[in-house]
XYZ file of N, CA and C in Angstrom:
477
model
N 27.479 48.461 10.961
C 27.612 47.782 12.235
C 26.287 47.189 12.678
N 25.226 47.933 12.433
C 23.914 47.473 12.831
C 23.527 46.206 12.072
N 23.873 46.099 10.786
C 23.542 44.920 9.986
C 24.221 43.683 10.539
N 25.459 43.846 10.985
C 26.179 42.698 11.561
C 25.513 42.224 12.842
N 25.128 43.139 13.650
C 24.506 42.770 14.921
C 23.200 42.044 14.676
N 22.408 42.519 13.725
C 21.123 41.856 13.487
C 21.323 40.481 12.864
N 22.358 40.283 12.050
C 22.592 38.959 11.481
C 23.075 37.993 12.557
N 23.884 38.508 13.532
C 24.293 37.664 14.659
C 23.104 37.289 15.521
N 22.229 38.250 15.740
C 21.044 37.987 16.545
C 20.162 36.941 15.875
N 20.073 37.032 14.548
C 19.245 36.062 13.816
C 19.829 34.663 13.949
N 21.152 34.571 13.934
C 21.786 33.257 14.073
C 21.615 32.706 15.479
N 21.629 33.572 16.453
C 21.531 33.132 17.839
C 20.088 32.852 18.262
N 19.135 33.431 17.555
C 17.730 33.242 17.943
C 17.320 31.790 17.706
N 16.606 31.217 18.652
C 16.167 29.837 18.463
C 15.170 29.750 17.320
N 15.252 28.646 16.580
C 14.336 28.456 15.455
C 12.960 28.096 15.987
N 11.972 28.663 15.365
C 10.605 28.346 15.738
C 10.182 27.079 15.003
N 9.424 26.250 15.679
C 8.946 25.054 14.969
C 8.002 25.477 13.842
N 8.006 24.700 12.790
C 7.138 25.001 11.658
C 5.686 24.978 12.124
N 4.939 25.921 11.655
C 3.539 26.011 12.060
C 2.755 24.917 11.345
N 1.975 24.206 12.106
C 1.192 23.115 11.554
C -0.220 23.610 11.310
N -0.673 23.431 10.099
C -2.029 23.833 9.738
C -2.977 22.706 10.128
N -3.897 22.995 11.022
C -4.837 21.988 11.508
C -5.675 21.376 10.406
N -5.985 22.174 9.382
C -6.775 21.643 8.257
C -5.989 20.584 7.494
N -4.691 20.815 7.320
C -3.866 19.827 6.620
C -3.772 18.539 7.424
N -3.580 18.661 8.720
C -3.493 17.486 9.592
C -4.799 16.711 9.551
N -5.920 17.432 9.665
C -7.229 16.784 9.619
C -7.446 16.125 8.257
N -7.007 16.786 7.190
C -7.132 16.224 5.846
C -6.346 14.930 5.705
N -5.117 14.918 6.211
C -4.305 13.695 6.151
C -4.920 12.593 7.003
N -5.434 12.971 8.153
C -6.083 11.992 9.028
C -7.320 11.404 8.346
N -8.105 12.255 7.689
C -9.293 11.771 6.974
C -8.907 10.877 5.801
N -7.854 11.259 5.097
C -7.401 10.440 3.959
C -6.990 9.050 4.453
N -6.221 9.013 5.530
C -5.816 7.723 6.107
C -7.024 6.930 6.578
N -7.996 7.621 7.168
C -9.199 6.939 7.649
C -9.979 6.326 6.486
N -9.998 6.995 5.363
C -10.695 6.483 4.185
C -10.011 5.219 3.673
N -8.695 5.254 3.581
C -7.953 4.067 3.124
C -8.108 2.938 4.142
N -8.020 3.266 5.436
C -8.229 2.249 6.480
C -9.608 1.622 6.353
N -10.612 2.449 6.087
C -11.980 1.944 5.963
C -12.109 1.012 4.770
N -11.522 1.390 3.650
C -11.579 0.524 2.470
C -10.885 -0.801 2.745
N -9.714 -0.734 3.368
C -8.997 -1.967 3.717
C -9.839 -2.846 4.642
N -10.471 -2.237 5.634
C -11.286 -2.998 6.583
C -12.494 -3.613 5.897
N -13.171 -2.848 5.051
C -14.350 -3.376 4.360
C -13.982 -4.559 3.464
N -12.939 -4.394 2.674
C -12.513 -5.482 1.790
C -12.021 -6.660 2.627
N -11.270 -6.376 3.680
C -10.791 -7.434 4.566
C -11.915 -8.202 5.233
N -13.055 -7.521 5.462
C -14.221 -8.164 6.066
C -15.095 -8.889 5.050
N -14.693 -8.854 3.780
C -15.440 -9.594 2.765
C -16.320 -8.759 1.856
N -16.354 -7.446 2.037
C -17.103 -6.564 1.133
C -16.179 -6.254 -0.041
N -16.170 -7.108 -1.044
C -15.168 -7.029 -2.101
C -15.338 -5.827 -3.027
N -16.542 -5.283 -3.114
C -16.781 -4.112 -3.944
C -17.578 -3.091 -3.124
N -16.948 -2.501 -2.121
C -17.678 -1.541 -1.281
C -17.986 -0.257 -2.048
N -19.078 0.357 -1.681
C -19.458 1.625 -2.301
C -18.733 2.772 -1.592
N -18.720 3.918 -2.251
C -18.122 5.105 -1.639
C -18.872 5.463 -0.361
N -20.179 5.259 -0.351
C -20.980 5.541 0.838
C -20.552 4.636 2.000
N -20.340 3.358 1.735
C -19.896 2.430 2.781
C -18.526 2.841 3.318
N -17.637 3.234 2.421
C -16.300 3.662 2.831
C -16.401 4.904 3.711
N -17.200 5.871 3.288
C -17.356 7.110 4.060
C -17.914 6.822 5.446
N -18.946 5.984 5.513
C -19.545 5.655 6.813
C -18.533 4.965 7.718
N -17.806 4.014 7.176
C -16.816 3.274 7.973
C -15.692 4.192 8.442
N -15.314 5.158 7.589
C -14.231 6.089 7.931
C -14.695 7.190 8.871
N -16.001 7.368 8.979
C -16.511 8.443 9.814
C -16.344 9.815 9.182
N -16.403 9.846 7.856
C -16.287 11.105 7.128
C -17.488 11.241 6.200
N -17.670 12.415 5.665
C -18.744 12.628 4.704
C -18.372 12.048 3.351
N -19.384 11.761 2.579
C -19.171 11.207 1.235
C -18.321 12.145 0.384
N -18.542 13.445 0.540
C -17.748 14.406 -0.224
C -16.266 14.308 0.106
N -15.932 13.953 1.340
C -14.517 13.818 1.715
C -13.837 12.704 0.929
N -14.573 11.632 0.695
C -14.003 10.523 -0.085
C -13.619 11.040 -1.463
N -14.538 11.777 -2.100
C -14.268 12.267 -3.451
C -13.290 13.435 -3.462
N -13.181 14.157 -2.365
C -12.215 15.246 -2.286
C -10.796 14.687 -2.215
N -10.613 13.626 -1.465
C -9.277 13.044 -1.313
C -8.907 12.117 -2.459
N -9.911 11.499 -3.059
C -9.662 10.551 -4.148
C -10.582 10.919 -5.301
N -10.025 11.597 -6.283
C -10.830 12.119 -7.379
C -11.399 11.014 -8.269
N -10.789 9.846 -8.211
C -11.314 8.716 -8.982
C -11.000 7.411 -8.252
N -11.607 6.342 -8.715
C -11.408 5.049 -8.058
C -9.966 4.567 -8.189
N -9.325 4.906 -9.292
C -7.950 4.467 -9.510
C -7.026 4.965 -8.402
N -7.185 6.211 -7.989
C -6.322 6.748 -6.938
C -6.613 6.082 -5.594
N -7.862 5.731 -5.354
C -8.204 5.017 -4.126
C -7.639 3.601 -4.164
N -7.752 2.929 -5.322
C -7.155 1.599 -5.468
C -5.647 1.658 -5.259
N -5.032 2.707 -5.777
C -3.580 2.860 -5.636
C -3.191 2.992 -4.171
N -3.940 3.795 -3.421
C -3.633 3.972 -1.992
C -3.809 2.660 -1.241
N -4.874 1.922 -1.553
C -5.088 0.629 -0.896
C -3.977 -0.348 -1.304
N -3.639 -0.359 -2.580
C -2.593 -1.261 -3.061
C -1.249 -1.010 -2.409
N -0.909 0.257 -2.209
C 0.351 0.594 -1.544
C 0.386 0.025 -0.128
N -0.714 0.156 0.586
C -0.764 -0.360 1.959
C -0.653 -1.881 1.982
N -1.407 -2.542 1.115
C -1.380 -4.011 1.092
C 0.014 -4.490 0.709
N 0.601 -3.862 -0.294
C 1.941 -4.262 -0.724
C 2.962 -4.042 0.382
N 2.869 -2.923 1.073
C 3.817 -2.639 2.162
C 3.725 -3.685 3.265
N 2.535 -4.218 3.500
C 2.357 -5.230 4.539
C 2.783 -6.621 4.074
N 2.573 -6.908 2.787
C 2.812 -8.265 2.298
C 4.196 -8.469 1.678
N 4.798 -7.442 1.140
C 6.081 -7.576 0.445
C 7.190 -8.174 1.310
N 7.287 -7.822 2.599
C 8.361 -8.409 3.401
C 8.331 -9.939 3.457
N 7.169 -10.522 3.258
C 7.069 -11.991 3.272
C 7.923 -12.582 2.155
N 7.905 -11.925 1.007
C 8.679 -12.421 -0.135
C 10.112 -11.912 -0.150
N 10.403 -10.897 0.632
C 11.728 -10.262 0.594
C 12.818 -11.076 1.279
N 12.440 -11.950 2.170
C 13.442 -12.761 2.872
C 14.292 -13.527 1.854
N 15.584 -13.591 2.082
C 16.427 -14.348 1.144
C 16.123 -15.843 1.237
N 16.318 -16.542 0.134
C 16.072 -17.987 0.165
C 17.066 -18.683 1.092
N 16.636 -19.756 1.724
C 17.558 -20.480 2.604
C 18.669 -21.146 1.798
N 19.790 -21.324 2.429
C 20.922 -21.984 1.773
C 20.836 -23.480 2.070
N 19.876 -24.114 1.447
C 19.640 -25.536 1.685
C 19.460 -26.226 0.351
N 19.116 -27.476 0.424
C 18.889 -28.255 -0.781
C 17.598 -27.864 -1.485
N 17.405 -28.428 -2.667
C 16.259 -28.118 -3.505
C 14.929 -28.367 -2.791
N 14.781 -29.481 -2.130
C 13.518 -29.816 -1.467
C 13.204 -28.806 -0.370
N 14.176 -28.460 0.440
C 13.942 -27.485 1.516
C 13.637 -26.098 0.954
N 14.310 -25.707 -0.115
C 14.037 -24.412 -0.735
C 12.645 -24.384 -1.350
N 12.242 -25.501 -1.954
C 10.896 -25.582 -2.536
C 9.833 -25.493 -1.434
N 10.067 -26.172 -0.326
C 9.125 -26.099 0.799
C 9.047 -24.673 1.349
N 10.186 -24.018 1.455
C 10.220 -22.644 1.935
C 9.447 -21.733 0.975
N 9.642 -21.949 -0.316
C 8.923 -21.158 -1.318
C 7.417 -21.331 -1.158
N 6.968 -22.560 -1.037
C 5.536 -22.828 -0.892
C 5.007 -22.189 0.395
N 5.726 -22.317 1.479
C 5.289 -21.738 2.752
C 5.172 -20.215 2.653
N 6.132 -19.595 1.989
C 6.085 -18.137 1.826
C 4.921 -17.713 0.938
N 4.706 -18.461 -0.152
C 3.596 -18.127 -1.050
C 2.254 -18.280 -0.334
N 2.121 -19.317 0.465
C 0.883 -19.503 1.229
C 0.666 -18.308 2.150
N 1.693 -17.941 2.890
C 1.596 -16.810 3.808
C 1.275 -15.514 3.045
N 1.943 -15.306 1.924
C 1.729 -14.109 1.115
C 0.294 -14.041 0.598
N -0.180 -15.136 -0.008
C -1.523 -15.109 -0.592
C -2.617 -15.107 0.469
N -2.361 -15.688 1.624
C -3.334 -15.570 2.708
C -3.443 -14.117 3.159
N -2.329 -13.411 3.171
C -2.322 -12.015 3.604
C -3.066 -11.114 2.628
N -2.907 -11.372 1.330
C -3.517 -10.491 0.333
C -4.848 -11.016 -0.206
N -5.311 -12.164 0.241
C -6.464 -12.846 -0.358
C -7.688 -11.961 -0.587
N -8.221 -11.283 0.425
C -9.435 -10.510 0.137
C -9.187 -9.360 -0.835
N -8.012 -8.767 -0.771
C -7.686 -7.640 -1.644
C -7.460 -8.123 -3.072
N -6.888 -9.304 -3.204
C -6.686 -9.902 -4.526
C -8.034 -10.267 -5.144
N -8.942 -10.826 -4.330
C -10.277 -11.145 -4.833
C -10.996 -9.877 -5.308
N -10.910 -8.844 -4.502
C -11.528 -7.575 -4.856
C -10.923 -7.032 -6.152
N -9.615 -7.080 -6.251
C -8.930 -6.587 -7.452
C -9.313 -7.417 -8.669
N -9.433 -8.715 -8.503
C -9.805 -9.574 -9.630
C -11.171 -9.193 -10.191
N -12.084 -8.771 -9.321
C -13.416 -8.371 -9.769
C -13.377 -7.071 -10.574
N -12.360 -6.253 -10.348
C -12.290 -4.937 -10.995
C -11.188 -4.838 -12.045
N -10.423 -5.894 -12.222
C -9.249 -5.815 -13.100
C -9.595 -5.419 -14.532
N -10.670 -5.941 -15.075
C -11.026 -5.652 -16.472
C -11.343 -4.176 -16.696
N -11.865 -3.500 -15.686
C -12.257 -2.101 -15.844
C -11.236 -1.105 -15.309
N -10.174 -1.603 -14.676
C -9.218 -0.702 -14.037
C -7.818 -0.870 -14.619
N -7.347 0.132 -15.359
C -5.972 0.053 -15.876
C -4.936 -0.070 -14.751
N -5.183 0.606 -13.634
C -4.243 0.528 -12.517
C -4.157 -0.897 -11.985
N -5.295 -1.496 -11.716
C -5.303 -2.857 -11.157
C -4.727 -3.842 -12.164
N -5.037 -3.682 -13.413
C -4.483 -4.557 -14.451
C -2.956 -4.466 -14.466
N -2.442 -3.246 -14.399
C -0.993 -3.053 -14.378
C -0.348 -3.639 -13.136
N -0.988 -3.433 -11.979
C -0.438 -3.998 -10.734
C -0.454 -5.517 -10.757
N -1.479 -6.099 -11.364
C -1.531 -7.564 -11.479
C -0.365 -8.070 -12.325
N -0.104 -7.396 -13.426
C 1.017 -7.794 -14.277
C 2.346 -7.665 -13.541
N 2.496 -6.600 -12.745
C 3.706 -6.428 -11.931
C 3.843 -7.557 -10.919
N 2.732 -7.942 -10.294
C 2.758 -9.020 -9.312
C 3.172 -10.335 -9.960
N 2.611 -10.643 -11.119
C 2.967 -11.879 -11.817
C 4.454 -11.891 -12.137
N 4.975 -10.761 -12.655
C 6.421 -10.686 -12.966
C 7.267 -10.851 -11.705
N 6.858 -10.206 -10.616
C 7.626 -10.288 -9.363
C 7.610 -11.706 -8.809
N 6.472 -12.377 -8.889
C 6.401 -13.751 -8.377
C 7.234 -14.699 -9.229
N 7.244 -14.485 -10.529
C 8.094 -15.318 -11.406
C 9.565 -15.091 -11.091
N 9.956 -13.843 -10.913
C 11.353 -13.535 -10.583
C 11.725 -14.141 -9.240
N 10.824 -14.079 -8.283
C 11.072 -14.669 -6.966
C 11.214 -16.184 -7.070
N 10.419 -16.790 -7.913
C 10.488 -18.235 -8.111
C 11.863 -18.638 -8.632
N 12.344 -17.927 -9.615
C 13.667 -18.242 -10.178
C 14.776 -17.903 -9.191
N 14.592 -16.874 -8.400
C 15.596 -16.512 -7.382
C 15.700 -17.606 -6.323
N 14.573 -18.153 -5.937
C 14.560 -19.185 -4.902
C 14.901 -20.573 -5.422
N 14.527 -20.807 -6.674
C 14.801 -22.106 -7.292
C 15.465 -21.879 -8.665
N 16.737 -21.486 -8.655
C 17.406 -21.151 -9.913
C 17.461 -22.321 -10.894
N 17.261 -23.524 -10.387
C 17.262 -24.700 -11.266
C 16.159 -24.587 -12.316
N 15.111 -23.850 -12.022
C 13.993 -23.721 -12.953
C 14.342 -22.865 -14.169
N 15.360 -22.027 -14.046
C 15.764 -21.162 -15.158
C 16.385 -21.962 -16.290
N 16.889 -23.128 -15.953
C 17.570 -23.953 -16.964
C 16.590 -24.683 -17.770
């Protein structure tokens, strides 16, 4: 009888919110600050910022940069994810249901907007592509995606 009562009590007891570890929250905040700093530095024209510059801009110690990102590839990946998340919607819009000339103009307008958005990050990546397998792979993915988008918007080109 006692076991039943305690199981009922457990069901009726309100659930406690999960305990949040302040160190984990601070770690995530620092990681985001590091990626934000890299994005800001590259966006401001520092195409190859040093880890020291990133740490200073993020307001964290140099060791924090290396603690969160064990190598440059992982830092490039985090920056690439953010840039892609911001720029991908530009290309995601469906093509207009218009004639060839209007669709071509729409394609050009979207590409201009897309490349203006990613320009400093693309320049930075171009400088590091030869030495970075991650950046090289992402560049190849971008080329394939842009070609597929071109054919999607202007299917006449597939013929």
